Amino acid sequence: MKAFTYERATTPAEAAAMVARNPGARFIAGGTNLLDLMKLQIETPQHLVDVNHLKLDTIEATPEGGLRIGALVRNTDLAADKRVRKDYGVLSRALLAGASGQLRNKATTAGNLLQRTRCPYFYDTTKPCNKRQPGAGCAAIGGFSRNHAVLGASDQCIATHPSDMAVAMRLLDAKVETVDSSGTTRIIPIADFHRLPGATPEVETALVPGELITGVTLPAPIGGVHSYHKVRDRASYAFALVSVAAVIEPGGRGGRLAFGGLAHKPWRVEAAEASIPNGAKATAAGVLAGARTTPQNAFKLPLVERTLAAVFADAKG
Ligand SMILES: Cc1cc2nc3c(=O)[nH]c(=O)nc-3n(C[C@H](O)[C@H](O)[C@H](O)COP(=O)(O)OP(=O)(O)OC[C@H]3O[C@@H](n4cnc5c(N)ncnc54)[C@H](O)[C@@H]3O)c2cc1C
Ligand code: SF4
C-alpha cells in the first residue's frame, strides 16, 4: 500500500470540497472494496476523505410514499429494516445474497453501488486491462471469460458489475442523490447511473470527480411476489454468474425483472417484461436480444432462461 493522508468530513458539502480540491483524493466509507484495491495498488489515492460522520445513516419515509436511504446506511441495516422487508422484499433479499455478514456490517449503500468489477484481470496487475490502465488492452477478451458480460460489452471491456443490491434498485427504479463541491445537488435515475464500457471502461458511473452520493430514494412500493435468485459457484460468499431480481404480479400476469452477472451494469429490458405471461423462454429471448458470448460464458444464456423458470414457478407458490 502506498502512503496516503487522511481527513474526516462532517458535512456532505465539506466532504465533496475536500475531494474536489485534491485530484488524488477518494471518499472512504466501509472501505471493504477501496482498501482491498489500495493494498493491490490498483487504486493509489494520495488522500482519503472519511465520510462516515456525515449523518447519512438513516432510512426515512418520503412524502411520495417511498423511502430515502442515506448513503452511509450499512447493508445489514438496510436488509433488516422492517419497511424494506415488508414493502421492498426484493431489495432485502438481494442484499442478503451478497458478501458475508461481517462485510455487510461495514458495506454502505453508496459504496456498494460504486464497488468495482471482479474481473480477475482487473486485479492482476501483470495483465493488460483497459479499465485499470486505459489503452492497455483487455486480457479477458480471448482469455478466461467465464464470468464476463454477454450484453452491452465493447471491444475494450467485457467486465460485469458485481453488485447484488444495485440489481434490485434497478428493478425498483431507485434514484441516486448527490452533492458536488459547490453544494449543487442532483438526482440521477439508477438506469442512467452505471455506464456501459464503450471506449472508456474506466468511466463507470455518471458521477463527476468529487461528487458525493448522499442517498438513494425508492418510489412507493409495488405489489407482487418479490424474489431474488442468485446463481453462483458456491452457496454463499460468491459473486453472481447470473442473478434475477423480480416482482411478479399475482397469477404471473406481468411484473418487473432486472438481471445481474450479464453486463457492465444492472440489466433491465422493460419491453421484455410484456412476455412474462408467456413464460421463461419468451421472456429470456427478449432480455437476451443482442447477446454476444464467448465459448466460456455462453452457458449464461440458457442459465437465464432456467433461472427465470425458477422465478416464475416460485411466484405461482
Ligand atoms: C470477499 C468479498 C465478497 C463480496 N461479495 C459480494 C457479493 O456477493 N455481492 C455484492 O454485491 N457485493 C459483494 N462484495 C462487495 C461489497 O458489498 C462492497 O465491497 C461494499 O458494498 C462496498 O461498500 P463500502 O462502504 O465498503 O465501500 P468503500 O470500499 O468504502 O468504497 C467503495 C467506492 O465507493 C466510493 N464511495 C464510498 N462512499 C461514497 C459516497 N457516499 N459518495 C461517492 N463515492 C463513495 C469510494 O471512494 C470507493 O471508490 C464483496 C466484497 C468482498 C471483499
Ligand atoms: S474485461 Fe474490462 S476489467 Fe476485465 S481485463 Fe478487460 S478491460 Fe479489464
Short mmCIF file of N, CA and C in Angstrom, two decimals, residues 103-266:
data_model
loop_
_atom_site.label_atom_id
_atom_site.label_comp_id
_atom_site.label_asym_id
_atom_site.label_seq_id
_atom_site.Cartn_x
_atom_site.Cartn_y
_atom_site.Cartn_z
N LEU A 103 -19.00 -8.50 6.20
CA LEU A 103 -18.84 -7.46 5.17
C LEU A 103 -20.07 -6.56 5.12
N ARG A 104 -21.25 -7.17 5.22
CA ARG A 104 -22.48 -6.36 5.15
C ARG A 104 -22.57 -5.39 6.33
N ASN A 105 -21.96 -5.75 7.45
CA ASN A 105 -21.97 -4.84 8.61
C ASN A 105 -21.17 -3.57 8.32
N LYS A 106 -20.20 -3.64 7.44
CA LYS A 106 -19.36 -2.47 7.12
C LYS A 106 -19.81 -1.79 5.82
N ALA A 107 -20.25 -2.60 4.85
CA ALA A 107 -20.54 -2.08 3.50
C ALA A 107 -21.70 -1.08 3.53
N THR A 108 -21.55 0.00 2.78
CA THR A 108 -22.57 1.05 2.77
C THR A 108 -23.34 1.05 1.45
N THR A 109 -24.46 1.76 1.47
CA THR A 109 -25.30 1.85 0.28
C THR A 109 -24.52 2.46 -0.89
N ALA A 110 -23.86 3.59 -0.63
CA ALA A 110 -23.13 4.25 -1.73
C ALA A 110 -21.93 3.41 -2.17
N GLY A 111 -21.19 2.87 -1.20
CA GLY A 111 -20.02 2.07 -1.53
C GLY A 111 -20.39 0.84 -2.34
N ASN A 112 -21.54 0.25 -2.03
CA ASN A 112 -21.97 -0.93 -2.77
C ASN A 112 -22.27 -0.58 -4.22
N LEU A 113 -22.92 0.57 -4.45
CA LEU A 113 -23.21 0.99 -5.84
C LEU A 113 -21.92 1.23 -6.61
N LEU A 114 -20.87 1.65 -5.88
CA LEU A 114 -19.63 2.06 -6.55
C LEU A 114 -18.53 1.01 -6.49
N GLN A 115 -18.83 -0.16 -5.96
CA GLN A 115 -17.81 -1.21 -5.93
C GLN A 115 -17.38 -1.53 -7.36
N ARG A 116 -16.14 -1.97 -7.49
CA ARG A 116 -15.60 -2.16 -8.84
C ARG A 116 -15.70 -3.62 -9.26
N THR A 117 -15.49 -3.84 -10.55
CA THR A 117 -15.70 -5.18 -11.12
C THR A 117 -14.82 -6.24 -10.45
N ARG A 118 -15.25 -7.48 -10.54
CA ARG A 118 -14.46 -8.61 -10.03
C ARG A 118 -13.75 -9.33 -11.17
N CYS A 119 -13.64 -8.72 -12.33
CA CYS A 119 -12.85 -9.33 -13.42
C CYS A 119 -11.45 -9.67 -12.88
N PRO A 120 -11.01 -10.93 -12.99
CA PRO A 120 -9.72 -11.30 -12.38
C PRO A 120 -8.54 -10.56 -12.98
N TYR A 121 -8.64 -10.16 -14.24
CA TYR A 121 -7.52 -9.45 -14.88
C TYR A 121 -7.41 -8.00 -14.39
N PHE A 122 -8.53 -7.46 -13.92
CA PHE A 122 -8.51 -6.12 -13.32
C PHE A 122 -7.66 -6.15 -12.05
N TYR A 123 -7.69 -7.28 -11.34
CA TYR A 123 -6.95 -7.42 -10.08
C TYR A 123 -5.53 -7.91 -10.27
N ASP A 124 -5.20 -8.37 -11.49
CA ASP A 124 -3.86 -8.92 -11.76
C ASP A 124 -3.06 -7.86 -12.51
N THR A 125 -2.19 -7.16 -11.78
CA THR A 125 -1.50 -6.01 -12.39
C THR A 125 -0.43 -6.43 -13.39
N THR A 126 -0.21 -7.74 -13.57
CA THR A 126 0.73 -8.18 -14.62
C THR A 126 0.01 -8.33 -15.96
N LYS A 127 -1.32 -8.17 -15.97
CA LYS A 127 -2.10 -8.40 -17.20
C LYS A 127 -2.68 -7.07 -17.73
N PRO A 128 -2.82 -6.95 -19.06
CA PRO A 128 -3.40 -5.70 -19.59
C PRO A 128 -4.88 -5.57 -19.24
N CYS A 129 -5.27 -4.37 -18.91
CA CYS A 129 -6.67 -4.11 -18.54
C CYS A 129 -7.00 -2.64 -18.85
N ASN A 130 -7.92 -2.42 -19.78
CA ASN A 130 -8.29 -1.06 -20.18
C ASN A 130 -8.97 -0.28 -19.05
N LYS A 131 -9.59 -1.00 -18.14
CA LYS A 131 -10.27 -0.32 -17.04
C LYS A 131 -9.25 0.19 -16.02
N ARG A 132 -8.23 -0.61 -15.76
CA ARG A 132 -7.18 -0.21 -14.80
C ARG A 132 -6.23 0.78 -15.43
N GLN A 133 -5.93 0.53 -16.71
CA GLN A 133 -4.94 1.39 -17.40
C GLN A 133 -5.46 1.64 -18.82
N PRO A 134 -6.17 2.73 -19.04
CA PRO A 134 -6.78 2.98 -20.35
C PRO A 134 -5.76 2.84 -21.50
N GLY A 135 -6.18 2.08 -22.53
CA GLY A 135 -5.33 1.89 -23.70
C GLY A 135 -4.43 0.67 -23.61
N ALA A 136 -4.43 -0.02 -22.47
CA ALA A 136 -3.51 -1.15 -22.27
C ALA A 136 -3.94 -2.40 -23.04
N GLY A 137 -5.24 -2.54 -23.29
CA GLY A 137 -5.76 -3.78 -23.87
C GLY A 137 -6.62 -4.50 -22.84
N CYS A 138 -7.20 -5.62 -23.27
CA CYS A 138 -8.11 -6.36 -22.38
C CYS A 138 -7.73 -7.83 -22.40
N ALA A 139 -7.19 -8.31 -21.27
CA ALA A 139 -6.76 -9.71 -21.20
C ALA A 139 -7.94 -10.67 -21.18
N ALA A 140 -9.11 -10.19 -20.82
CA ALA A 140 -10.27 -11.10 -20.74
C ALA A 140 -10.77 -11.47 -22.14
N ILE A 141 -10.60 -10.57 -23.11
CA ILE A 141 -11.03 -10.87 -24.47
C ILE A 141 -10.00 -11.82 -25.08
N GLY A 142 -10.45 -13.05 -25.32
CA GLY A 142 -9.54 -14.10 -25.75
C GLY A 142 -8.90 -14.84 -24.59
N GLY A 143 -9.20 -14.40 -23.37
CA GLY A 143 -8.67 -15.07 -22.18
C GLY A 143 -9.76 -15.86 -21.47
N PHE A 144 -9.63 -15.96 -20.14
CA PHE A 144 -10.61 -16.71 -19.35
C PHE A 144 -11.80 -15.78 -19.10
N SER A 145 -12.94 -16.11 -19.69
CA SER A 145 -14.05 -15.15 -19.68
C SER A 145 -15.35 -15.75 -19.16
N ARG A 146 -15.23 -16.78 -18.32
CA ARG A 146 -16.42 -17.48 -17.85
C ARG A 146 -17.40 -16.55 -17.11
N ASN A 147 -16.86 -15.58 -16.36
CA ASN A 147 -17.74 -14.72 -15.54
C ASN A 147 -18.16 -13.45 -16.28
N HIS A 148 -17.77 -13.30 -17.53
CA HIS A 148 -17.85 -11.98 -18.14
C HIS A 148 -19.19 -11.70 -18.83
N ALA A 149 -19.28 -10.48 -19.37
CA ALA A 149 -20.56 -9.96 -19.86
C ALA A 149 -20.99 -10.61 -21.18
N VAL A 150 -22.29 -10.79 -21.32
CA VAL A 150 -22.85 -11.27 -22.59
C VAL A 150 -23.73 -10.17 -23.23
N LEU A 151 -23.95 -9.08 -22.52
CA LEU A 151 -24.77 -7.98 -23.04
C LEU A 151 -24.06 -6.64 -22.81
N GLY A 152 -24.17 -5.75 -23.77
CA GLY A 152 -23.70 -4.37 -23.58
C GLY A 152 -22.19 -4.21 -23.50
N ALA A 153 -21.44 -5.26 -23.82
CA ALA A 153 -19.97 -5.17 -23.72
C ALA A 153 -19.40 -4.45 -24.94
N SER A 154 -18.12 -4.14 -24.90
CA SER A 154 -17.48 -3.46 -26.03
C SER A 154 -16.20 -4.19 -26.40
N ASP A 155 -15.52 -3.71 -27.43
CA ASP A 155 -14.24 -4.29 -27.80
C ASP A 155 -13.14 -3.89 -26.82
N GLN A 156 -13.48 -3.00 -25.89
CA GLN A 156 -12.49 -2.53 -24.91
C GLN A 156 -12.62 -3.25 -23.57
N CYS A 157 -13.82 -3.75 -23.26
CA CYS A 157 -14.04 -4.32 -21.92
C CYS A 157 -15.29 -5.18 -21.92
N ILE A 158 -15.19 -6.37 -21.29
CA ILE A 158 -16.35 -7.26 -21.19
C ILE A 158 -16.64 -7.60 -19.72
N ALA A 159 -16.29 -6.67 -18.83
CA ALA A 159 -16.49 -6.92 -17.40
C ALA A 159 -17.97 -6.81 -17.02
N THR A 160 -18.32 -7.45 -15.91
CA THR A 160 -19.67 -7.29 -15.36
C THR A 160 -19.62 -6.45 -14.08
N HIS A 161 -20.79 -5.90 -13.72
CA HIS A 161 -20.91 -5.20 -12.45
C HIS A 161 -21.26 -6.21 -11.37
N PRO A 162 -20.59 -6.17 -10.22
CA PRO A 162 -20.77 -7.25 -9.25
C PRO A 162 -21.87 -7.04 -8.21
N SER A 163 -22.49 -5.87 -8.13
CA SER A 163 -23.40 -5.60 -7.01
C SER A 163 -24.72 -6.36 -7.14
N ASP A 164 -25.14 -7.00 -6.05
CA ASP A 164 -26.50 -7.57 -5.98
C ASP A 164 -27.51 -6.46 -5.66
N MET A 165 -27.18 -5.61 -4.70
CA MET A 165 -28.10 -4.56 -4.28
C MET A 165 -28.54 -3.69 -5.46
N ALA A 166 -27.57 -3.36 -6.34
CA ALA A 166 -27.88 -2.46 -7.46
C ALA A 166 -28.88 -3.08 -8.42
N VAL A 167 -28.90 -4.41 -8.53
CA VAL A 167 -29.86 -5.07 -9.43
C VAL A 167 -31.28 -4.84 -8.92
N ALA A 168 -31.45 -5.01 -7.60
CA ALA A 168 -32.78 -4.77 -7.02
C ALA A 168 -33.16 -3.29 -7.14
N MET A 169 -32.20 -2.41 -6.94
CA MET A 169 -32.50 -0.98 -7.05
C MET A 169 -32.88 -0.60 -8.48
N ARG A 170 -32.27 -1.27 -9.44
CA ARG A 170 -32.64 -1.01 -10.85
C ARG A 170 -34.08 -1.43 -11.10
N LEU A 171 -34.44 -2.59 -10.55
CA LEU A 171 -35.82 -3.07 -10.71
C LEU A 171 -36.81 -2.08 -10.10
N LEU A 172 -36.41 -1.50 -8.96
CA LEU A 172 -37.32 -0.61 -8.22
C LEU A 172 -37.31 0.82 -8.75
N ASP A 173 -36.51 1.10 -9.78
CA ASP A 173 -36.40 2.47 -10.33
C ASP A 173 -35.94 3.47 -9.26
N ALA A 174 -34.92 3.08 -8.51
CA ALA A 174 -34.37 3.98 -7.49
C ALA A 174 -33.74 5.20 -8.13
N LYS A 175 -33.52 6.23 -7.30
CA LYS A 175 -32.83 7.44 -7.78
C LYS A 175 -31.67 7.74 -6.83
N VAL A 176 -30.54 8.13 -7.41
CA VAL A 176 -29.34 8.40 -6.63
C VAL A 176 -29.22 9.92 -6.44
N GLU A 177 -29.08 10.34 -5.17
CA GLU A 177 -28.95 11.78 -4.87
C GLU A 177 -27.49 12.11 -4.60
N THR A 178 -27.04 13.25 -5.13
CA THR A 178 -25.63 13.62 -4.96
C THR A 178 -25.48 15.10 -4.61
N VAL A 179 -24.28 15.44 -4.15
CA VAL A 179 -23.91 16.84 -3.96
C VAL A 179 -22.48 17.01 -4.47
N ASP A 180 -22.21 18.17 -5.08
CA ASP A 180 -20.83 18.41 -5.53
C ASP A 180 -20.17 19.47 -4.65
N SER A 181 -18.94 19.82 -5.02
CA SER A 181 -18.15 20.70 -4.14
C SER A 181 -18.74 22.10 -4.03
N SER A 182 -19.58 22.51 -5.00
CA SER A 182 -20.19 23.84 -4.90
C SER A 182 -21.48 23.78 -4.09
N GLY A 183 -21.85 22.59 -3.64
CA GLY A 183 -23.10 22.44 -2.88
C GLY A 183 -24.29 22.14 -3.77
N THR A 184 -24.06 22.05 -5.09
CA THR A 184 -25.16 21.75 -6.02
C THR A 184 -25.56 20.29 -5.90
N THR A 185 -26.87 20.06 -5.81
CA THR A 185 -27.36 18.69 -5.70
C THR A 185 -27.96 18.25 -7.03
N ARG A 186 -27.98 16.94 -7.26
CA ARG A 186 -28.70 16.43 -8.42
C ARG A 186 -29.22 15.03 -8.12
N ILE A 187 -30.18 14.61 -8.96
CA ILE A 187 -30.82 13.31 -8.79
C ILE A 187 -30.61 12.53 -10.09
N ILE A 188 -30.04 11.33 -9.96
CA ILE A 188 -29.71 10.53 -11.16
C ILE A 188 -30.53 9.23 -11.11
N PRO A 189 -31.43 8.99 -12.08
CA PRO A 189 -32.13 7.71 -12.10
C PRO A 189 -31.12 6.58 -12.19
N ILE A 190 -31.39 5.50 -11.47
CA ILE A 190 -30.39 4.42 -11.43
C ILE A 190 -30.13 3.84 -12.82
N ALA A 191 -31.11 3.92 -13.71
CA ALA A 191 -30.90 3.41 -15.07
C ALA A 191 -29.76 4.15 -15.77
N ASP A 192 -29.55 5.42 -15.38
CA ASP A 192 -28.50 6.24 -16.01
C ASP A 192 -27.24 6.32 -15.16
N PHE A 193 -27.25 5.71 -13.99
CA PHE A 193 -26.13 5.89 -13.05
C PHE A 193 -24.90 5.08 -13.48
N HIS A 194 -25.09 3.77 -13.71
CA HIS A 194 -23.96 2.95 -14.17
C HIS A 194 -23.87 3.02 -15.69
N ARG A 195 -22.63 3.02 -16.21
CA ARG A 195 -22.42 3.16 -17.66
C ARG A 195 -21.99 1.85 -18.28
N LEU A 196 -22.27 1.72 -19.57
CA LEU A 196 -21.69 0.60 -20.33
C LEU A 196 -20.24 0.98 -20.67
N PRO A 197 -19.38 -0.02 -20.96
CA PRO A 197 -17.94 0.30 -21.08
C PRO A 197 -17.58 1.15 -22.30
N GLY A 198 -18.19 0.86 -23.46
CA GLY A 198 -17.83 1.59 -24.67
C GLY A 198 -16.32 1.68 -24.83
N ALA A 199 -15.86 2.88 -25.23
CA ALA A 199 -14.41 3.08 -25.43
C ALA A 199 -13.73 3.60 -24.17
N THR A 200 -14.51 3.80 -23.09
CA THR A 200 -13.92 4.33 -21.86
C THR A 200 -14.38 3.48 -20.65
N PRO A 201 -13.92 2.24 -20.58
CA PRO A 201 -14.38 1.39 -19.48
C PRO A 201 -13.96 1.87 -18.11
N GLU A 202 -13.00 2.78 -18.05
CA GLU A 202 -12.57 3.30 -16.74
C GLU A 202 -13.60 4.28 -16.16
N VAL A 203 -14.51 4.78 -17.01
CA VAL A 203 -15.57 5.69 -16.54
C VAL A 203 -16.80 4.83 -16.25
N GLU A 204 -17.07 4.60 -14.99
CA GLU A 204 -18.06 3.57 -14.65
C GLU A 204 -19.43 4.11 -14.27
N THR A 205 -19.49 5.37 -13.90
CA THR A 205 -20.79 5.93 -13.47
C THR A 205 -20.94 7.35 -14.02
N ALA A 206 -22.13 7.90 -13.75
CA ALA A 206 -22.43 9.28 -14.19
C ALA A 206 -21.85 10.32 -13.25
N LEU A 207 -21.20 9.90 -12.16
CA LEU A 207 -20.64 10.87 -11.21
C LEU A 207 -19.47 11.63 -11.83
N VAL A 208 -19.35 12.91 -11.45
CA VAL A 208 -18.15 13.66 -11.84
C VAL A 208 -17.18 13.64 -10.66
N PRO A 209 -15.87 13.85 -10.92
CA PRO A 209 -14.91 13.77 -9.81
C PRO A 209 -15.32 14.67 -8.64
N GLY A 210 -15.25 14.11 -7.45
CA GLY A 210 -15.59 14.88 -6.25
C GLY A 210 -17.07 14.87 -5.90
N GLU A 211 -17.91 14.31 -6.76
CA GLU A 211 -19.35 14.29 -6.47
C GLU A 211 -19.63 13.19 -5.44
N LEU A 212 -20.35 13.55 -4.40
CA LEU A 212 -20.63 12.63 -3.29
C LEU A 212 -22.07 12.12 -3.39
N ILE A 213 -22.25 10.83 -3.22
CA ILE A 213 -23.61 10.29 -3.11
C ILE A 213 -24.10 10.58 -1.68
N THR A 214 -25.28 11.18 -1.58
CA THR A 214 -25.83 11.46 -0.25
C THR A 214 -26.94 10.47 0.12
N GLY A 215 -27.60 9.90 -0.87
CA GLY A 215 -28.67 8.95 -0.56
C GLY A 215 -29.25 8.34 -1.82
N VAL A 216 -30.15 7.39 -1.59
CA VAL A 216 -30.88 6.74 -2.68
C VAL A 216 -32.35 6.75 -2.30
N THR A 217 -33.21 7.16 -3.22
CA THR A 217 -34.65 7.12 -2.91
C THR A 217 -35.32 6.00 -3.68
N LEU A 218 -36.28 5.36 -3.00
CA LEU A 218 -37.10 4.33 -3.62
C LEU A 218 -38.49 4.91 -3.80
N PRO A 219 -39.14 4.70 -4.97
CA PRO A 219 -40.51 5.15 -5.13
C PRO A 219 -41.46 4.33 -4.26
N ALA A 220 -42.73 4.67 -4.26
CA ALA A 220 -43.72 3.91 -3.47
C ALA A 220 -43.65 2.43 -3.86
N PRO A 221 -43.95 1.54 -2.91
CA PRO A 221 -43.81 0.11 -3.17
C PRO A 221 -44.68 -0.38 -4.32
N ILE A 222 -44.23 -1.47 -4.97
CA ILE A 222 -45.05 -2.12 -5.99
C ILE A 222 -45.44 -3.51 -5.49
N GLY A 223 -46.71 -3.85 -5.70
CA GLY A 223 -47.21 -5.13 -5.20
C GLY A 223 -46.76 -6.29 -6.07
N GLY A 224 -46.87 -7.48 -5.50
CA GLY A 224 -46.49 -8.69 -6.23
C GLY A 224 -45.55 -9.54 -5.39
N VAL A 225 -45.11 -10.65 -5.96
CA VAL A 225 -44.19 -11.55 -5.26
C VAL A 225 -42.76 -11.07 -5.51
N HIS A 226 -42.09 -10.70 -4.45
CA HIS A 226 -40.70 -10.20 -4.56
C HIS A 226 -39.72 -11.35 -4.39
N SER A 227 -38.73 -11.46 -5.30
CA SER A 227 -37.72 -12.50 -5.12
C SER A 227 -36.38 -12.06 -5.71
N TYR A 228 -35.34 -12.72 -5.25
CA TYR A 228 -34.00 -12.51 -5.82
C TYR A 228 -33.33 -13.87 -5.93
N HIS A 229 -33.11 -14.32 -7.15
CA HIS A 229 -32.45 -15.61 -7.39
C HIS A 229 -31.03 -15.34 -7.87
N LYS A 230 -30.07 -15.87 -7.13
CA LYS A 230 -28.66 -15.64 -7.49
C LYS A 230 -28.00 -17.00 -7.75
N VAL A 231 -27.50 -17.19 -8.96
CA VAL A 231 -26.81 -18.43 -9.29
C VAL A 231 -25.31 -18.17 -9.24
N ARG A 232 -24.59 -18.97 -8.46
CA ARG A 232 -23.16 -18.73 -8.23
C ARG A 232 -22.45 -20.05 -8.01
N ASP A 233 -21.14 -19.99 -7.99
CA ASP A 233 -20.36 -21.23 -7.90
C ASP A 233 -20.41 -21.88 -6.53
N ARG A 234 -20.62 -21.07 -5.48
CA ARG A 234 -20.77 -21.61 -4.12
C ARG A 234 -22.09 -21.09 -3.57
N ALA A 235 -22.60 -21.77 -2.52
CA ALA A 235 -23.90 -21.37 -1.99
C ALA A 235 -23.86 -20.00 -1.33
N SER A 236 -22.68 -19.56 -0.88
CA SER A 236 -22.59 -18.22 -0.30
C SER A 236 -21.20 -17.67 -0.56
N TYR A 237 -21.04 -16.36 -0.30
CA TYR A 237 -19.74 -15.72 -0.38
C TYR A 237 -19.16 -15.83 -1.79
N ALA A 238 -20.00 -15.64 -2.79
CA ALA A 238 -19.54 -15.67 -4.18
C ALA A 238 -20.38 -14.69 -4.98
N PHE A 239 -19.78 -14.15 -6.03
CA PHE A 239 -20.49 -13.19 -6.88
C PHE A 239 -21.38 -13.95 -7.87
N ALA A 240 -22.37 -13.24 -8.43
CA ALA A 240 -23.36 -13.90 -9.29
C ALA A 240 -22.78 -14.25 -10.65
N LEU A 241 -23.09 -15.47 -11.10
CA LEU A 241 -22.91 -15.79 -12.52
C LEU A 241 -24.07 -15.17 -13.28
N VAL A 242 -25.27 -15.42 -12.76
CA VAL A 242 -26.50 -14.79 -13.25
C VAL A 242 -27.36 -14.53 -12.02
N SER A 243 -27.98 -13.36 -11.94
CA SER A 243 -28.97 -13.15 -10.88
C SER A 243 -30.20 -12.50 -11.49
N VAL A 244 -31.34 -12.79 -10.87
CA VAL A 244 -32.61 -12.22 -11.33
C VAL A 244 -33.33 -11.61 -10.15
N ALA A 245 -33.60 -10.31 -10.21
CA ALA A 245 -34.48 -9.64 -9.25
C ALA A 245 -35.85 -9.57 -9.90
N ALA A 246 -36.89 -9.94 -9.14
CA ALA A 246 -38.21 -10.00 -9.75
C ALA A 246 -39.30 -9.53 -8.79
N VAL A 247 -40.29 -8.85 -9.36
CA VAL A 247 -41.57 -8.64 -8.68
C VAL A 247 -42.63 -9.09 -9.67
N ILE A 248 -43.28 -10.19 -9.34
CA ILE A 248 -44.25 -10.79 -10.27
C ILE A 248 -45.67 -10.60 -9.74
N GLU A 249 -46.54 -10.12 -10.61
CA GLU A 249 -47.95 -9.88 -10.22
C GLU A 249 -48.66 -11.21 -9.98
N PRO A 250 -49.72 -11.19 -9.16
CA PRO A 250 -50.46 -12.43 -8.91
C PRO A 250 -50.89 -13.09 -10.21
N GLY A 251 -50.73 -14.40 -10.27
CA GLY A 251 -51.11 -15.15 -11.46
C GLY A 251 -50.13 -15.01 -12.61
N GLY A 252 -49.00 -14.35 -12.38
CA GLY A 252 -47.97 -14.20 -13.42
C GLY A 252 -48.45 -13.33 -14.58
N ARG A 253 -49.40 -12.42 -14.29
CA ARG A 253 -49.95 -11.57 -15.37
C ARG A 253 -48.91 -10.59 -15.91
N GLY A 254 -47.95 -10.27 -15.10
CA GLY A 254 -46.94 -9.30 -15.53
C GLY A 254 -45.92 -9.14 -14.42
N GLY A 255 -45.15 -8.09 -14.49
CA GLY A 255 -44.17 -7.86 -13.43
C GLY A 255 -42.96 -7.11 -13.93
N ARG A 256 -41.94 -7.12 -13.09
CA ARG A 256 -40.68 -6.45 -13.44
C ARG A 256 -39.53 -7.41 -13.19
N LEU A 257 -38.48 -7.25 -13.99
CA LEU A 257 -37.30 -8.11 -13.89
C LEU A 257 -36.04 -7.27 -14.08
N ALA A 258 -35.02 -7.55 -13.30
CA ALA A 258 -33.69 -6.97 -13.56
C ALA A 258 -32.66 -8.06 -13.33
N PHE A 259 -31.52 -7.94 -14.00
CA PHE A 259 -30.55 -9.04 -14.05
C PHE A 259 -29.16 -8.56 -13.65
N GLY A 260 -28.46 -9.43 -12.93
CA GLY A 260 -27.05 -9.21 -12.60
C GLY A 260 -26.20 -10.28 -13.27
N GLY A 261 -24.91 -10.02 -13.36
CA GLY A 261 -23.97 -11.00 -13.92
C GLY A 261 -23.95 -11.03 -15.43
N LEU A 262 -24.73 -10.18 -16.07
CA LEU A 262 -24.82 -10.23 -17.54
C LEU A 262 -24.11 -9.08 -18.23
N ALA A 263 -23.95 -7.97 -17.54
CA ALA A 263 -23.47 -6.75 -18.22
C ALA A 263 -22.66 -5.88 -17.25
N HIS A 264 -22.16 -4.80 -17.77
CA HIS A 264 -21.34 -3.83 -17.03
C HIS A 264 -22.19 -3.01 -16.06
N LYS A 265 -23.51 -3.21 -16.13
CA LYS A 265 -24.43 -2.51 -15.25
C LYS A 265 -25.62 -3.43 -15.00
N PRO A 266 -26.42 -3.18 -13.95
CA PRO A 266 -27.64 -3.96 -13.79
C PRO A 266 -28.47 -3.85 -15.05
#
